[in-house]
Coordinates of C-alpha atoms in Angstrom, one line a residue:
M1308 CA -54.3 17.3 33.7
N1309 CA -52.9 14.2 35.3
R1310 CA -54.7 12.1 32.7
R1311 CA -53.1 14.0 29.9
L1312 CA -49.6 13.5 31.5
A1313 CA -50.3 9.8 31.9
A1314 CA -51.4 9.6 28.3
C1315 CA -48.2 11.3 27.1
F1316 CA -46.0 9.0 29.2
L1317 CA -47.9 6.0 27.7
V1318 CA -47.3 7.2 24.2
L1319 CA -43.6 7.5 25.0
L1320 CA -43.5 4.0 26.6
L1321 CA -45.3 2.2 23.8
P1322 CA -42.3 1.8 21.5
L1323 CA -40.3 0.4 24.4
L1324 CA -43.0 -2.1 25.2
A1325 CA -43.5 -3.1 21.6
P1326 CA -42.4 -6.6 20.5
G1327 CA -38.8 -6.6 19.2
A1328 CA -37.8 -3.4 20.9
E1329 CA -34.4 -3.4 22.5
V1330 CA -33.7 -1.2 25.5
T1331 CA -30.6 -2.9 26.8
R1332 CA -27.4 -2.7 24.8
P1333 CA -26.0 -6.1 23.9
S1334 CA -22.8 -7.3 25.6
A1335 CA -19.9 -9.5 24.5
G1336 CA -20.2 -13.2 25.1
P1337 CA -22.5 -16.0 24.0
V1338 CA -25.7 -14.9 22.1
S1339 CA -28.9 -16.5 20.9
I1340 CA -29.2 -16.7 17.1
L1341 CA -32.3 -16.0 15.1
K1342 CA -32.0 -18.3 12.1
L1343 CA -32.7 -17.0 8.6
D1344 CA -35.8 -19.3 8.2
Q1345 CA -37.3 -17.5 11.2
V1346 CA -37.0 -14.0 9.7
K1347 CA -40.4 -12.7 8.5
A1348 CA -41.5 -9.5 6.8
G1349 CA -42.9 -6.9 9.2
M1350 CA -40.6 -7.8 12.2
K1351 CA -39.6 -4.8 14.2
A1352 CA -35.9 -5.3 14.9
T1353 CA -33.2 -3.1 16.4
A1354 CA -29.7 -2.3 15.1
W1355 CA -26.9 -0.9 17.3
T1356 CA -24.4 1.6 16.0
V1357 CA -22.4 4.6 17.2
F1358 CA -23.4 8.1 16.0
N1359 CA -21.2 10.1 18.4
G1360 CA -18.4 9.1 20.7
S1361 CA -18.0 5.5 21.6
E1362 CA -21.5 4.5 22.9
A1363 CA -23.7 2.6 20.5
E1364 CA -27.3 3.7 20.1
P1365 CA -30.4 1.7 19.1
V1366 CA -31.8 2.1 15.6
P1367 CA -35.2 0.7 14.8
I1368 CA -35.4 -1.5 11.7
E1369 CA -38.5 -2.8 9.9
I1370 CA -37.8 -6.1 8.2
L1371 CA -39.1 -5.9 4.6
G1372 CA -38.3 -9.4 3.6
V1373 CA -35.6 -11.9 2.5
M1374 CA -34.0 -11.7 -0.9
K1375 CA -33.1 -15.2 -2.0
N1376 CA -29.7 -16.0 -3.5
V1377 CA -28.9 -12.3 -4.0
W1378 CA -25.5 -12.5 -2.2
G1379 CA -24.4 -15.6 -4.0
P1380 CA -25.5 -19.2 -4.6
R1381 CA -27.6 -20.2 -1.6
Q1382 CA -26.7 -16.9 0.2
D1383 CA -29.7 -14.8 1.1
I1384 CA -29.8 -11.2 2.2
I1385 CA -32.4 -9.7 4.6
L1386 CA -33.8 -6.3 3.5
G1387 CA -34.7 -3.7 6.1
K1388 CA -35.7 -0.1 6.5
M1389 CA -33.9 1.9 9.1
G1390 CA -35.6 4.5 11.3
G1391 CA -34.6 6.8 14.1
K1392 CA -31.4 8.8 13.5
A1393 CA -30.7 6.8 10.4
E1394 CA -33.7 8.4 8.7
R1395 CA -31.6 11.6 8.6
T1396 CA -28.1 10.1 8.0
S1397 CA -29.3 7.3 5.7
V1398 CA -27.1 4.1 5.6
A1399 CA -23.7 5.7 6.3
A1400 CA -20.2 4.5 5.5
G1401 CA -18.9 3.0 8.8
M1402 CA -22.3 1.4 9.7
S1403 CA -21.0 -1.9 8.2
G1404 CA -21.4 -4.6 10.8
S1405 CA -24.0 -2.9 13.0
P1406 CA -25.7 -5.9 14.7
V1407 CA -29.4 -6.4 14.3
Y1408 CA -31.4 -8.0 17.1
Y1409 CA -35.0 -9.3 17.3
E1410 CA -36.3 -10.1 20.8
G1411 CA -32.8 -10.5 22.1
K1412 CA -31.6 -12.8 19.3
L1413 CA -28.9 -11.7 16.8
L1414 CA -30.1 -12.1 13.2
G1415 CA -27.3 -10.4 11.3
A1416 CA -25.3 -7.3 10.4
V1417 CA -26.2 -4.1 8.4
S1418 CA -23.8 -4.4 5.5
L1419 CA -25.4 -3.2 2.2
R1420 CA -27.2 -0.1 0.9
I1421 CA -29.4 0.5 -2.1
G1422 CA -29.6 3.6 -4.3
A1423 CA -28.0 7.0 -3.7
F1424 CA -30.9 9.5 -3.4
S1425 CA -33.7 7.5 -2.0
P1426 CA -35.6 9.1 0.9
D1427 CA -35.8 5.7 2.6
A1428 CA -32.8 4.3 4.5
I1429 CA -33.0 0.8 3.0
C1430 CA -30.3 -1.5 4.0
G1431 CA -29.2 -5.1 3.4
I1432 CA -28.5 -7.3 6.4
T1433 CA -26.0 -10.2 6.2
P1434 CA -27.4 -13.2 8.1
I1435 CA -25.3 -14.1 11.1
E1436 CA -25.0 -17.7 10.0
L1437 CA -22.9 -16.5 7.0
M1438 CA -20.6 -14.5 9.3
L1439 CA -20.1 -17.3 11.8
E1440 CA -18.7 -19.4 9.0
I1441 CA -15.6 -17.1 9.1
N1442 CA -14.6 -18.7 12.4
E1443 CA -14.0 -22.0 10.7
F1444 CA -11.1 -20.6 8.7
D1445 CA -7.5 -20.9 9.9
E1446 CA -5.8 -18.2 11.8
G1447 CA -2.3 -18.6 10.4
R1448 CA -0.3 -15.9 8.7
P1449 CA -1.0 -15.9 5.0
A1450 CA 1.6 -17.3 2.7
A1451 CA 0.5 -15.0 -0.1
A1452 CA -2.2 -12.4 -0.7
Q1453 CA -5.0 -12.1 -3.2
A1454 CA -5.4 -8.9 -5.2
P1455 CA -7.7 -6.5 -3.4
T1456 CA -11.0 -6.1 -5.3
P1457 CA -13.8 -3.6 -5.1
G1458 CA -17.0 -4.4 -3.3
R1459 CA -19.3 -6.7 -5.2
Q1460 CA -22.6 -5.2 -6.5
V1461 CA -25.8 -7.2 -6.7
A1462 CA -28.6 -6.2 -9.0
V1463 CA -32.0 -5.8 -7.4
P1464 CA -34.6 -7.8 -9.5
G1465 CA -37.1 -5.5 -11.2
A1466 CA -35.2 -2.3 -10.3
A1467 CA -33.2 -1.1 -13.3
G1468 CA -30.0 0.7 -12.3
L1469 CA -30.4 -0.1 -8.6
Y1470 CA -27.9 -2.3 -6.8
L1471 CA -27.3 -3.6 -3.4
T1472 CA -23.7 -2.6 -2.7
P1473 CA -21.5 -3.1 0.3
I1474 CA -21.6 0.0 2.5
Q1475 CA -18.4 1.8 1.7
N1476 CA -15.6 1.7 4.4
P1477 CA -14.4 5.1 5.6
L1478 CA -10.6 5.1 5.1
T1479 CA -9.4 7.6 7.6
F1480 CA -6.2 9.5 7.0
T1481 CA -4.5 11.2 9.9
G1482 CA -1.4 13.4 9.4
F1483 CA -1.9 13.6 5.7
S1484 CA -2.3 16.8 3.8
E1485 CA -5.2 17.5 1.5
A1486 CA -2.8 17.7 -1.5
V1487 CA -1.6 14.2 -0.9
L1488 CA -5.1 12.8 -0.8
R1489 CA -6.0 14.7 -3.9
E1490 CA -2.9 13.4 -5.8
L1491 CA -3.1 9.7 -4.8
G1492 CA -6.5 9.2 -3.2
G1493 CA -7.9 7.7 -6.4
I1494 CA -6.0 4.5 -5.6
F1495 CA -8.3 3.8 -2.7
D1496 CA -11.5 4.9 -4.4
Q1497 CA -11.0 2.0 -6.8
L1498 CA -11.0 -0.4 -3.9
G1499 CA -14.4 0.7 -2.6
A1500 CA -13.2 2.8 0.3
V1501 CA -14.1 6.4 1.0
A1502 CA -10.9 8.5 1.7
V1503 CA -11.6 11.0 4.5
Q1504 CA -9.4 13.0 6.8
G1505 CA -9.8 12.1 10.5
G1506 CA -7.9 11.6 13.7
A1507 CA -6.1 8.8 15.4
T1508 CA -4.5 8.1 18.8
T1509 CA -2.8 4.8 17.8
A1510 CA 0.9 4.6 18.6
A1511 CA 3.4 3.2 16.1
S1512 CA 3.5 -0.1 18.0
S1513 CA 1.0 -2.8 17.0
R1514 CA 1.1 -4.4 20.5
P1515 CA -2.4 -4.5 22.0
A1516 CA -3.2 -3.1 25.5
A1517 CA -3.2 -5.5 28.4
D1518 CA -6.9 -5.2 29.0
S1519 CA -7.9 -5.6 25.4
G1520 CA -9.9 -8.8 26.1
A1521 CA -12.8 -6.7 27.5
A1522 CA -12.9 -4.3 24.5
L1523 CA -15.3 -4.1 21.6
R1524 CA -18.9 -4.7 22.5
P1525 CA -21.4 -5.3 19.7
G1526 CA -22.3 -2.0 18.0
D1527 CA -18.9 -0.5 18.8
A1528 CA -16.9 1.2 16.1
I1529 CA -13.8 -0.8 15.0
S1530 CA -10.8 0.0 12.8
G1531 CA -8.4 -2.1 10.8
V1532 CA -5.1 -0.2 11.0
L1533 CA -3.0 0.0 7.8
V1534 CA -0.6 2.6 9.1
S1535 CA -0.1 3.9 12.7
G1536 CA 2.2 6.4 14.3
D1537 CA 3.1 9.9 13.2
M1538 CA 0.7 9.3 10.3
S1539 CA -2.2 6.9 10.3
I1540 CA -4.5 5.1 7.8
A1541 CA -7.4 3.1 9.2
V1542 CA -10.5 1.5 7.7
S1543 CA -13.5 1.4 9.9
G1544 CA -16.8 -0.4 10.5
T1545 CA -18.9 -1.8 13.3
V1546 CA -18.6 -4.8 15.6
T1547 CA -21.3 -7.4 15.0
H1548 CA -20.4 -10.1 17.5
N1549 CA -17.8 -10.7 20.2
D1550 CA -17.7 -14.1 21.8
G1551 CA -15.0 -13.0 24.2
K1552 CA -12.1 -14.0 22.0
R1553 CA -13.1 -13.6 18.3
V1554 CA -14.7 -10.5 16.9
L1555 CA -16.9 -10.4 13.8
A1556 CA -17.5 -7.2 12.0
F1557 CA -18.4 -5.4 8.7
G1558 CA -20.8 -8.0 7.3
H1559 CA -19.0 -7.7 3.9
P1560 CA -15.4 -7.8 2.8
M1561 CA -13.0 -5.1 3.9
F1562 CA -10.6 -5.6 1.0
N1563 CA -11.4 -9.2 0.2
L1564 CA -7.9 -10.3 1.1
G1565 CA -8.7 -13.7 2.7
P1566 CA -6.2 -14.5 5.5
V1567 CA -4.8 -11.2 6.7
E1568 CA -2.6 -9.9 9.5
M1569 CA -3.6 -6.3 10.4
P1570 CA -3.8 -4.5 13.8
M1571 CA -7.3 -4.1 15.1
A1572 CA -8.3 -1.0 17.1
K1573 CA -11.2 0.6 18.8
A1574 CA -12.6 3.7 17.1
E1575 CA -14.5 6.8 18.2
V1576 CA -17.1 8.5 16.0
V1577 CA -16.8 12.3 15.9
H1578 CA -19.9 12.9 13.7
V1579 CA -22.1 11.2 11.1
L1580 CA -22.1 13.3 8.0
A1581 CA -25.6 13.0 6.5
S1582 CA -25.8 13.0 2.7
S1583 CA -28.2 11.6 0.1
F1584 CA -25.2 10.6 -1.9
V1585 CA -22.3 9.3 0.3
P1586 CA -23.2 9.6 4.0
T1587 CA -20.2 8.7 6.1
K1588 CA -19.0 8.5 9.7
I1589 CA -16.0 10.7 10.6
L1590 CA -13.9 8.8 13.1
N1591 CA -10.8 8.7 15.2
A1592 CA -8.9 5.4 15.3
G1593 CA -8.0 4.5 18.9
D1594 CA -6.0 2.0 20.9
I1595 CA -4.9 -1.4 19.4
V1596 CA -6.9 -4.2 21.0
G1597 CA -6.0 -7.2 18.8
A1598 CA -5.4 -8.3 15.2
L1599 CA -7.7 -8.9 12.2
R1600 CA -7.0 -12.4 10.8
Q1601 CA -9.7 -13.0 8.1
D1602 CA -11.2 -10.7 5.5
R1603 CA -13.9 -12.7 3.8
H1604 CA -17.0 -12.4 1.7
S1605 CA -19.4 -12.1 4.6
G1606 CA -17.3 -10.0 7.0
V1607 CA -14.0 -9.8 8.9
M1608 CA -12.8 -11.7 11.9
G1609 CA -10.3 -10.5 14.5
L1610 CA -8.7 -12.0 17.7
L1611 CA -8.7 -9.9 20.8
G1612 CA -5.3 -9.6 22.4
A1613 CA -3.4 -10.9 19.4
E1614 CA -0.5 -8.9 17.8
A1615 CA -0.1 -8.3 14.1
T1616 CA 3.5 -8.2 12.8
T1617 CA 4.0 -4.8 11.1
I1618 CA 6.9 -3.0 9.5
P1619 CA 8.5 -0.2 11.6
V1620 CA 9.5 2.7 9.3
S1621 CA 11.7 5.7 10.1
V1622 CA 11.9 8.6 7.8
R1623 CA 14.3 11.5 8.4
V1624 CA 13.8 14.6 6.2
R1625 CA 16.6 17.2 6.1
S1626 CA 16.5 20.6 4.4
F1627 CA 19.7 22.3 3.2
A1628 CA 20.4 26.0 3.1
G1629 CA 23.4 25.5 0.8
A1630 CA 25.6 22.7 -0.5
T1631 CA 26.3 21.2 2.9
A1632 CA 24.6 23.2 5.6
I1633 CA 21.6 21.5 7.2
R1634 CA 18.9 24.1 7.9
A1635 CA 16.3 21.8 9.6
E1636 CA 15.6 18.2 10.3
K1637 CA 12.4 16.3 11.1
Q1638 CA 11.9 12.6 11.9
F1639 CA 8.7 10.5 11.4
H1640 CA 8.1 7.1 12.9
F1641 CA 5.2 4.8 11.9
S1642 CA 4.3 1.2 11.2
V1643 CA 2.9 -0.3 8.1
F1644 CA 0.9 -3.6 7.9
Q1645 CA 2.5 -6.3 5.7
N1646 CA 0.6 -7.4 2.7
Q1647 CA 1.6 -8.3 -0.9
K1648 CA -0.7 -5.7 -2.6
W1649 CA -1.1 -3.0 0.0
T1650 CA 2.4 -2.5 1.5
P1651 CA 4.0 -1.1 -1.6
Q1652 CA 1.2 1.4 -2.1
L1653 CA 1.3 2.4 1.6
M1654 CA 5.1 2.9 1.5
M1655 CA 4.7 5.1 -1.6
F1656 CA 1.9 7.1 0.1
T1657 CA 3.6 7.7 3.4
L1658 CA 6.9 8.7 1.7
F1659 CA 5.2 11.2 -0.5
N1660 CA 3.4 12.6 2.5
S1661 CA 6.6 12.9 4.5
I1662 CA 7.9 15.4 1.9
S1663 CA 4.8 17.2 0.8
G1664 CA 3.5 18.3 4.3
L1665 CA 6.6 20.3 5.2
N1666 CA 7.2 24.1 4.9
D1667 CA 10.5 23.2 3.2
F1668 CA 8.7 21.8 0.1
A1669 CA 9.4 23.8 -3.0
E1670 CA 8.8 23.1 -6.7
E1671 CA 12.4 23.8 -7.8
S1672 CA 14.1 21.4 -5.4
T1673 CA 16.1 18.2 -5.6
Y1674 CA 15.3 15.2 -3.4
R1675 CA 18.2 12.9 -2.4
L1676 CA 17.1 9.6 -0.9
S1677 CA 19.3 7.1 1.0
G1678 CA 18.5 4.3 3.3
D1679 CA 17.9 0.6 3.6
I1680 CA 15.2 -2.2 3.9
Q1681 CA 15.9 -5.1 6.2
V1682 CA 14.3 -8.4 5.3
E1683 CA 14.4 -11.3 7.7
G1684 CA 17.0 -13.8 6.8
Q1685 CA 18.3 -11.7 3.9
R1686 CA 21.0 -9.1 3.2
K1687 CA 20.1 -5.5 3.8
I1688 CA 18.7 -3.8 0.7
N1689 CA 20.5 -0.5 0.1
L1690 CA 18.6 2.5 -1.3
A1691 CA 20.0 5.4 -3.2
N1692 CA 18.3 7.7 -5.6
M1693 CA 17.8 11.4 -6.6
Q1694 CA 14.8 13.1 -8.1
T1695 CA 14.3 16.6 -9.2
A1696 CA 11.7 18.8 -10.9
S1697 CA 11.3 18.5 -14.7
D1698 CA 9.0 19.7 -17.4
A1699 CA 6.8 16.6 -16.9
P1700 CA 3.4 17.3 -15.2
I1701 CA 4.3 14.9 -12.4
P1702 CA 5.8 16.5 -9.3
A1703 CA 9.3 15.2 -8.3
P1704 CA 8.1 13.9 -4.8
I1705 CA 5.6 11.6 -6.6
L1706 CA 8.3 10.3 -8.9
L1707 CA 10.6 9.6 -5.9
A1708 CA 7.8 7.9 -4.0
G1709 CA 7.0 5.9 -7.1
W1710 CA 10.6 4.7 -7.3
F1711 CA 10.6 3.7 -3.7
G1712 CA 7.2 2.0 -4.0
D1713 CA 8.4 0.0 -7.0
K1714 CA 11.4 -1.3 -5.0
V1715 CA 9.0 -2.6 -2.3
N1716 CA 6.5 -3.9 -4.9
R1717 CA 9.2 -6.0 -6.6
L1718 CA 10.2 -7.4 -3.2
F1719 CA 6.7 -8.3 -2.2
N1720 CA 5.7 -9.7 -5.6
N1721 CA 8.3 -12.5 -5.2
P1722 CA 6.4 -15.6 -6.2
V1723 CA 8.5 -18.1 -4.2
K1724 CA 8.3 -16.7 -0.7
L1725 CA 6.5 -13.8 0.9
P1726 CA 9.2 -11.6 2.6
R1727 CA 9.0 -10.5 6.2
V1728 CA 10.3 -7.0 6.3
T1729 CA 11.7 -6.1 9.8
S1730 CA 12.5 -2.4 9.3
V1731 CA 12.7 0.4 6.8
N1732 CA 15.0 3.4 7.3
V1733 CA 15.0 6.3 4.9
T1734 CA 16.7 9.7 4.8
I1735 CA 15.5 12.4 2.3
D1736 CA 17.6 15.5 1.7
L1737 CA 15.8 18.5 0.3
L1738 CA 18.4 20.3 -1.8
P1739 CA 17.8 23.8 -3.1
E1740 CA 17.4 24.3 -6.9
R1741 CA 17.0 21.8 -9.7
R1742 CA 20.1 19.5 -9.8
V1743 CA 20.3 17.7 -13.0
A1744 CA 22.9 17.3 -15.7
V1745 CA 22.9 15.8 -19.2
I1746 CA 25.9 14.0 -20.7
E1747 CA 26.8 16.3 -23.6
N1748 CA 30.2 15.0 -24.9
A1749 CA 33.2 12.9 -24.1
W1750 CA 36.7 12.2 -25.6
A1751 CA 39.6 9.9 -24.9
E1752 CA 43.2 11.0 -25.2
K1753 CA 43.9 8.3 -27.8
S1754 CA 42.0 5.9 -30.0
E1755 CA 44.5 3.1 -29.8
V1756 CA 45.6 1.4 -26.6
Y1757 CA 47.5 -1.7 -25.4
G1758 CA 46.3 -4.2 -22.9
G1759 CA 47.5 -3.4 -19.3
E1760 CA 47.6 0.4 -19.8
E1761 CA 45.2 3.1 -18.6
L1762 CA 43.0 5.1 -20.9
A1763 CA 42.4 8.7 -19.9
G1764 CA 39.7 11.0 -21.1
K1765 CA 37.2 13.8 -20.2
V1766 CA 33.4 14.0 -20.1
F1767 CA 31.4 17.1 -20.4
L1768 CA 28.0 17.6 -18.8
R1769 CA 25.4 20.4 -19.2
P1770 CA 23.6 21.2 -16.0
Y1771 CA 20.3 22.9 -15.7
R1772 CA 20.9 26.7 -15.9
G1773 CA 24.6 26.4 -15.1
E1774 CA 28.0 26.4 -16.7
R1775 CA 29.2 23.3 -18.5
I1776 CA 30.9 20.7 -16.1
E1777 CA 34.1 19.0 -17.1
R1778 CA 35.4 15.9 -15.4
A1779 CA 38.5 13.8 -16.1
F1780 CA 38.4 10.0 -16.0
R1781 CA 40.8 7.0 -16.2
V1782 CA 39.8 3.5 -17.0
K1783 CA 42.1 0.4 -16.9
V1784 CA 42.4 -1.7 -20.1
P1785 CA 42.8 -5.3 -18.9
A1786 CA 45.9 -7.1 -19.9
G1787 CA 45.6 -10.0 -22.3
I1788 CA 42.3 -9.0 -23.9
P1789 CA 41.9 -9.9 -27.6
K1790 CA 43.0 -7.3 -30.2
G1791 CA 40.4 -5.3 -32.0
P1792 CA 37.7 -2.7 -31.4
V1793 CA 36.1 -2.2 -28.0
R1794 CA 33.4 0.3 -27.0
L1795 CA 33.9 3.0 -24.4
L1796 CA 30.5 3.9 -23.0
V1797 CA 30.0 7.0 -20.8
S1798 CA 26.5 6.7 -19.4
D1799 CA 23.9 7.2 -16.7
A1800 CA 22.6 4.4 -14.4
D1801 CA 19.5 3.6 -16.4
T1802 CA 21.4 2.6 -19.5
L1803 CA 23.3 0.0 -17.5
N1804 CA 20.4 -1.2 -15.3
R1805 CA 18.2 -1.9 -18.3
A1806 CA 19.7 -5.3 -19.2
K1807 CA 19.4 -6.7 -15.7
S1808 CA 15.9 -5.4 -15.4
V1809 CA 14.9 -7.3 -18.5
A1810 CA 16.5 -10.4 -17.2
A1811 CA 14.7 -10.2 -13.9
G1812 CA 11.4 -9.6 -15.6
A1813 CA 11.8 -12.6 -17.8
N1814 CA 12.1 -15.0 -14.8
R1815 CA 8.7 -15.3 -13.1
M1816 CA 10.0 -17.7 -10.4
L1817 CA 12.9 -15.5 -9.1
A1818 CA 13.5 -16.5 -5.4
L1819 CA 13.7 -14.0 -2.6
P1820 CA 17.6 -14.1 -2.2
E1821 CA 18.1 -13.5 -5.9
M1822 CA 15.6 -10.6 -5.9
V1823 CA 17.3 -9.0 -2.9
S1824 CA 20.6 -9.4 -4.8
L1825 CA 19.2 -7.8 -7.9
L1826 CA 17.9 -4.8 -6.0
N1827 CA 21.3 -4.3 -4.4
Q1828 CA 23.0 -4.5 -7.8
E1829 CA 21.0 -1.6 -9.3
L1830 CA 23.2 1.5 -9.9
S1831 CA 22.4 4.9 -8.5
N1832 CA 21.3 7.8 -10.8
N1833 CA 23.6 10.3 -9.1
Q1834 CA 26.8 8.7 -10.6
L1835 CA 28.3 8.8 -14.0
Y1836 CA 29.6 5.4 -15.3
I1837 CA 32.6 4.7 -17.6
S1838 CA 32.3 1.2 -19.1
L1839 CA 34.7 -0.6 -21.4
L1840 CA 32.8 -3.1 -23.5
Q1841 CA 34.0 -5.8 -25.8
P1842 CA 31.9 -7.6 -28.5
S1843 CA 31.2 -11.0 -26.8
V1844 CA 28.1 -12.4 -25.3
T1845 CA 27.0 -11.7 -21.7
A1846 CA 24.4 -14.0 -20.1
Y1847 CA 22.1 -12.6 -17.4
Y1848 CA 20.8 -15.5 -15.3
D1849 CA 18.6 -14.7 -12.3
D1850 CA 20.8 -12.3 -10.4
K1851 CA 24.0 -13.5 -12.0
T1852 CA 26.0 -11.7 -14.7
L1853 CA 28.1 -14.1 -16.8
P1854 CA 30.4 -12.2 -19.2
N1855 CA 32.2 -13.6 -22.2
V1856 CA 30.1 -16.8 -22.5
P1857 CA 31.6 -19.2 -25.1
A1858 CA 29.4 -20.3 -28.0
S1859 CA 29.8 -23.9 -26.9
V1860 CA 28.3 -23.1 -23.5
L1861 CA 25.5 -21.2 -25.0
N1862 CA 24.6 -24.2 -27.2
V1863 CA 24.4 -26.4 -24.2
I1864 CA 22.2 -24.0 -22.3
Q1865 CA 19.8 -23.5 -25.2
A1866 CA 19.8 -27.1 -26.4
G1867 CA 16.4 -27.9 -24.7
R1868 CA 13.1 -28.0 -26.6
E1869 CA 11.8 -25.1 -24.6
P1870 CA 13.6 -21.8 -24.4
N1871 CA 15.3 -21.0 -21.1
R1872 CA 13.1 -18.1 -19.9
R1873 CA 15.5 -17.4 -17.0
L1874 CA 18.3 -16.5 -19.4
T1875 CA 18.8 -13.1 -21.1
L1876 CA 21.6 -12.4 -23.5
A1877 CA 23.4 -9.3 -24.5
A1878 CA 25.8 -8.8 -27.4
E1879 CA 28.6 -7.1 -25.3
S1880 CA 30.5 -8.0 -22.1
P1881 CA 32.0 -5.5 -19.6
L1882 CA 35.8 -5.4 -19.4
E1883 CA 36.1 -2.7 -16.9
Q1884 CA 33.9 -0.1 -15.2
T1885 CA 34.4 2.9 -13.0
A1886 CA 32.1 5.5 -11.5
I1887 CA 32.3 9.3 -10.9
P1888 CA 30.0 10.5 -8.1
F1889 CA 27.9 13.7 -8.5
D1890 CA 25.4 15.6 -6.4
L1891 CA 23.2 15.7 -9.5
V1892 CA 20.8 13.5 -11.4
I1893 CA 22.8 12.3 -14.3
S1894 CA 21.1 11.4 -17.6
G1895 CA 22.1 10.5 -21.2
S1896 CA 25.0 8.6 -22.7
Y1897 CA 27.9 9.0 -25.1
T1898 CA 30.0 6.3 -26.9
F1899 CA 33.0 5.9 -29.1
I1900 CA 35.2 3.1 -30.4
V1901 CA 38.8 2.4 -29.1
T1902 CA 41.1 -0.1 -30.8
V1903 CA 43.2 -2.5 -28.8
K1904 CA 46.6 -3.1 -30.4

């Protein structure tokens, strides 16, 4: 009987005594490297990754061979077959960066997978030499951002339809409703990330903990935090190497942004969802421990203890029981990482979520937005807009979030200087019923006027399911204007904003101060505008409006061989303008001719 027990124990111990087996979890600090030319087929290596909680577990890997030049010119990939728990889960999203060791030497990071329904957990391993190259890049804040691109696919020779693809990154959403992910989640699918609901304990601040220098051992789960606070978005992978200051992870691009400034956090794995199609880790993002600085072809690099500059955002949502009575109020505070391509989308996403996840949400509602964006060294950008339900298939909250995201997008797409946004404050009022009115008609008390007098009139609007609205107006006719016909335009904001928008779009080198000025000049759609226009040329140049430009000046401006692309001309010039505020979304226009005697 004792011999049988001894034999059983020997069978259990054999894997631990076999060459290449790892029984001690690797630690942070210096590590020996197994160079690529030393990697041979048949080696029994070990990967480390987290399946549950925060403790990494060993996963046996059989090295199948080296695929030459498959990751790029003179960039090889090691092919391996995972065993242990990975036989059931397969190569799961979130395993990106799992370090692979052979006899105590680090040879690379699990980073790629092949096929969708294969019974074998075949993975691609990025050699550690490629990942260490990332440390040679600068750590400065990026002056601009590259467009995020999906993960690169690499065809496997002789295997039609099979590709080595970067393991998808779980993009964990916390505090977001399923409806929001369903409506807008496709944005992230196109970027090679798997949108999943998860948890997070990260605070709105991006300041790392004091003891963060000892965090993130090889094999730990790691998150790049896009949004933190009352709602959170984090992209997760696995730590490959930690030299005590720099952390390497993923083994492939996160979003392929190059230089980046994003909070870096520890993560906890709740469960690994096994699937023959898209296996994925379900995670909680944890405490901030540093900042990601590089997002490169062969992985990401972060600095422990470093702080990423993020945008603090405050959103206040108020619901009204009547015209003025506030029934309830909720406030949300979160931070968004700054990036030319991602920040506008994240702002749109979080604003939409702030509205949609409330019990006060209703289809027949009107949403009134007010607030401001503060940019370092610039004037505050004022925000004012209303949106309501319509017959279009797009919900009003998405339209409002899209309008807000467009404002931020135009700011961040400034080609001269990347803005540093220091704060965003927004108040959204949920008003009962659909509040919209169309300009139906207008009239003036006389068709002939003299310079220096006031012209009185009335405008009539047709609201949604309501009685016709009648409003009186008065507009001053400037003294000394030339005799002849002028146009009286009663209109919404879009009609007047259009010319300036065309002018801004024509100038591809609009500087940041001019862009801020243009954003502040845009008129609000909850006001009706009375404009007196005369037939003379107006020039829109950058953020400047130059009315009544003489022909001689135009000739000088346009005398060059190349057309001035910063200049946009309109056939009329404003003489006078007044506005009538409404608690409605105003649309449409009406015009008639008045003669100046």
